[in-house]
Amino acid sequence: PRTRKEDELMGEASEQLTEKAKEAGKEQLGKTQDVAKKAAGAIAQGSSSATQSSSSSQPKGERSSGMPGSTPGAVSGPMPKR
């Protein structure tokens, strides 16, 4: 909470700084949301096209990981911790 003394000493400068911080936060949030939407779209598009192409190009008995660029039959799993 602001105090009377703070308002006397800082007043307008404090309000301007607070407003600038709010705007910067909103701008960053917007950028982050845009990046997340693009990434989600790329993932959805990649998994959709990988599913379509793997069902027609895979020899019988082999399974695809569904990941673009993956090697059929390769073992996949979590990355080892460092």
Short mmCIF file of C-alpha atoms in Angstrom, two decimals:
data_model
loop_
_atom_site.label_atom_id
_atom_site.label_comp_id
_atom_site.label_asym_id
_atom_site.label_seq_id
_atom_site.Cartn_x
_atom_site.Cartn_y
_atom_site.Cartn_z
CA PRO A 1 0.00 0.00 0.00
CA ARG A 2 1.14 3.49 -0.77
CA THR A 3 1.69 6.03 1.97
CA ARG A 4 0.90 9.72 2.04
CA LYS A 5 4.61 10.50 2.22
CA GLU A 6 5.33 8.35 -0.84
CA ASP A 7 2.62 10.21 -2.76
CA GLU A 8 4.15 13.55 -1.71
CA LEU A 9 7.69 12.59 -2.71
CA MET A 10 7.14 10.34 -5.73
CA GLY A 11 3.58 11.07 -6.87
CA GLU A 12 3.48 11.26 -10.67
CA ALA A 13 6.81 9.45 -11.20
CA SER A 14 5.57 6.48 -9.18
CA GLU A 15 2.35 6.30 -11.18
CA GLN A 16 4.21 6.52 -14.50
CA LEU A 17 6.64 3.80 -13.49
CA THR A 18 3.80 1.55 -12.35
CA GLU A 19 1.98 2.09 -15.65
CA LYS A 20 5.12 1.33 -17.69
CA ALA A 21 5.66 -1.89 -15.75
CA LYS A 22 2.05 -2.97 -16.37
CA GLU A 23 2.35 -2.27 -20.10
CA ALA A 24 5.63 -4.17 -20.35
CA GLY A 25 4.04 -7.14 -18.58
CA LYS A 26 1.04 -7.11 -20.93
CA GLU A 27 3.34 -6.93 -23.96
CA GLN A 28 5.41 -9.90 -22.77
CA LEU A 29 2.26 -11.88 -22.05
CA GLY A 30 0.99 -11.21 -25.56
CA LYS A 31 4.29 -12.31 -27.12
CA THR A 32 4.34 -15.47 -25.01
CA GLN A 33 0.78 -16.33 -25.99
CA ASP A 34 1.60 -15.85 -29.69
CA VAL A 35 4.61 -18.15 -29.46
CA ALA A 36 2.59 -20.78 -27.59
CA LYS A 37 -0.19 -20.69 -30.21
CA LYS A 38 2.30 -21.05 -33.07
CA ALA A 39 4.06 -23.93 -31.33
CA ALA A 40 0.78 -25.72 -30.63
CA GLY A 41 -0.29 -25.27 -34.25
CA ALA A 42 3.02 -26.60 -35.54
CA ILE A 43 2.81 -29.61 -33.24
CA ALA A 44 -0.77 -30.33 -34.28
CA GLN A 45 0.08 -29.97 -37.96
CA GLY A 46 3.20 -32.12 -37.60
CA SER A 47 1.43 -34.94 -35.80
CA SER A 48 -1.45 -34.84 -38.28
CA SER A 49 0.81 -35.10 -41.33
CA ALA A 50 3.05 -37.71 -39.67
CA THR A 51 0.03 -39.89 -38.88
CA GLN A 52 -1.25 -39.67 -42.45
CA SER A 53 2.10 -40.39 -44.09
CA SER A 54 3.14 -43.17 -41.70
CA SER A 55 0.01 -45.20 -42.24
CA SER A 56 0.62 -45.42 -45.99
CA SER A 57 4.43 -45.65 -46.10
CA GLN A 58 5.23 -48.04 -43.24
CA PRO A 59 5.89 -51.67 -44.13
CA LYS A 60 3.64 -54.16 -42.35
CA GLY A 61 4.73 -55.00 -38.85
CA GLU A 62 6.73 -51.78 -38.29
CA ARG A 63 5.48 -49.02 -36.06
CA SER A 64 6.29 -45.35 -36.32
CA SER A 65 6.89 -43.17 -33.31
CA GLY A 66 4.79 -40.52 -35.02
CA MET A 67 7.60 -38.01 -34.70
CA PRO A 68 8.88 -36.39 -37.89
CA GLY A 69 12.45 -37.46 -38.63
CA SER A 70 12.37 -40.44 -36.27
CA THR A 71 13.94 -43.73 -37.22
CA PRO A 72 11.52 -46.68 -37.43
CA GLY A 73 12.32 -49.22 -34.75
CA ALA A 74 14.46 -46.79 -32.77
CA VAL A 75 14.07 -46.89 -29.02
CA SER A 76 12.69 -43.69 -27.62
CA GLY A 77 12.32 -42.54 -24.08
CA PRO A 78 13.22 -39.82 -21.66
CA MET A 79 16.59 -38.13 -21.96
CA PRO A 80 19.09 -39.17 -19.29
CA LYS A 81 19.59 -36.66 -16.48
CA ARG A 82 22.91 -34.88 -16.20
#
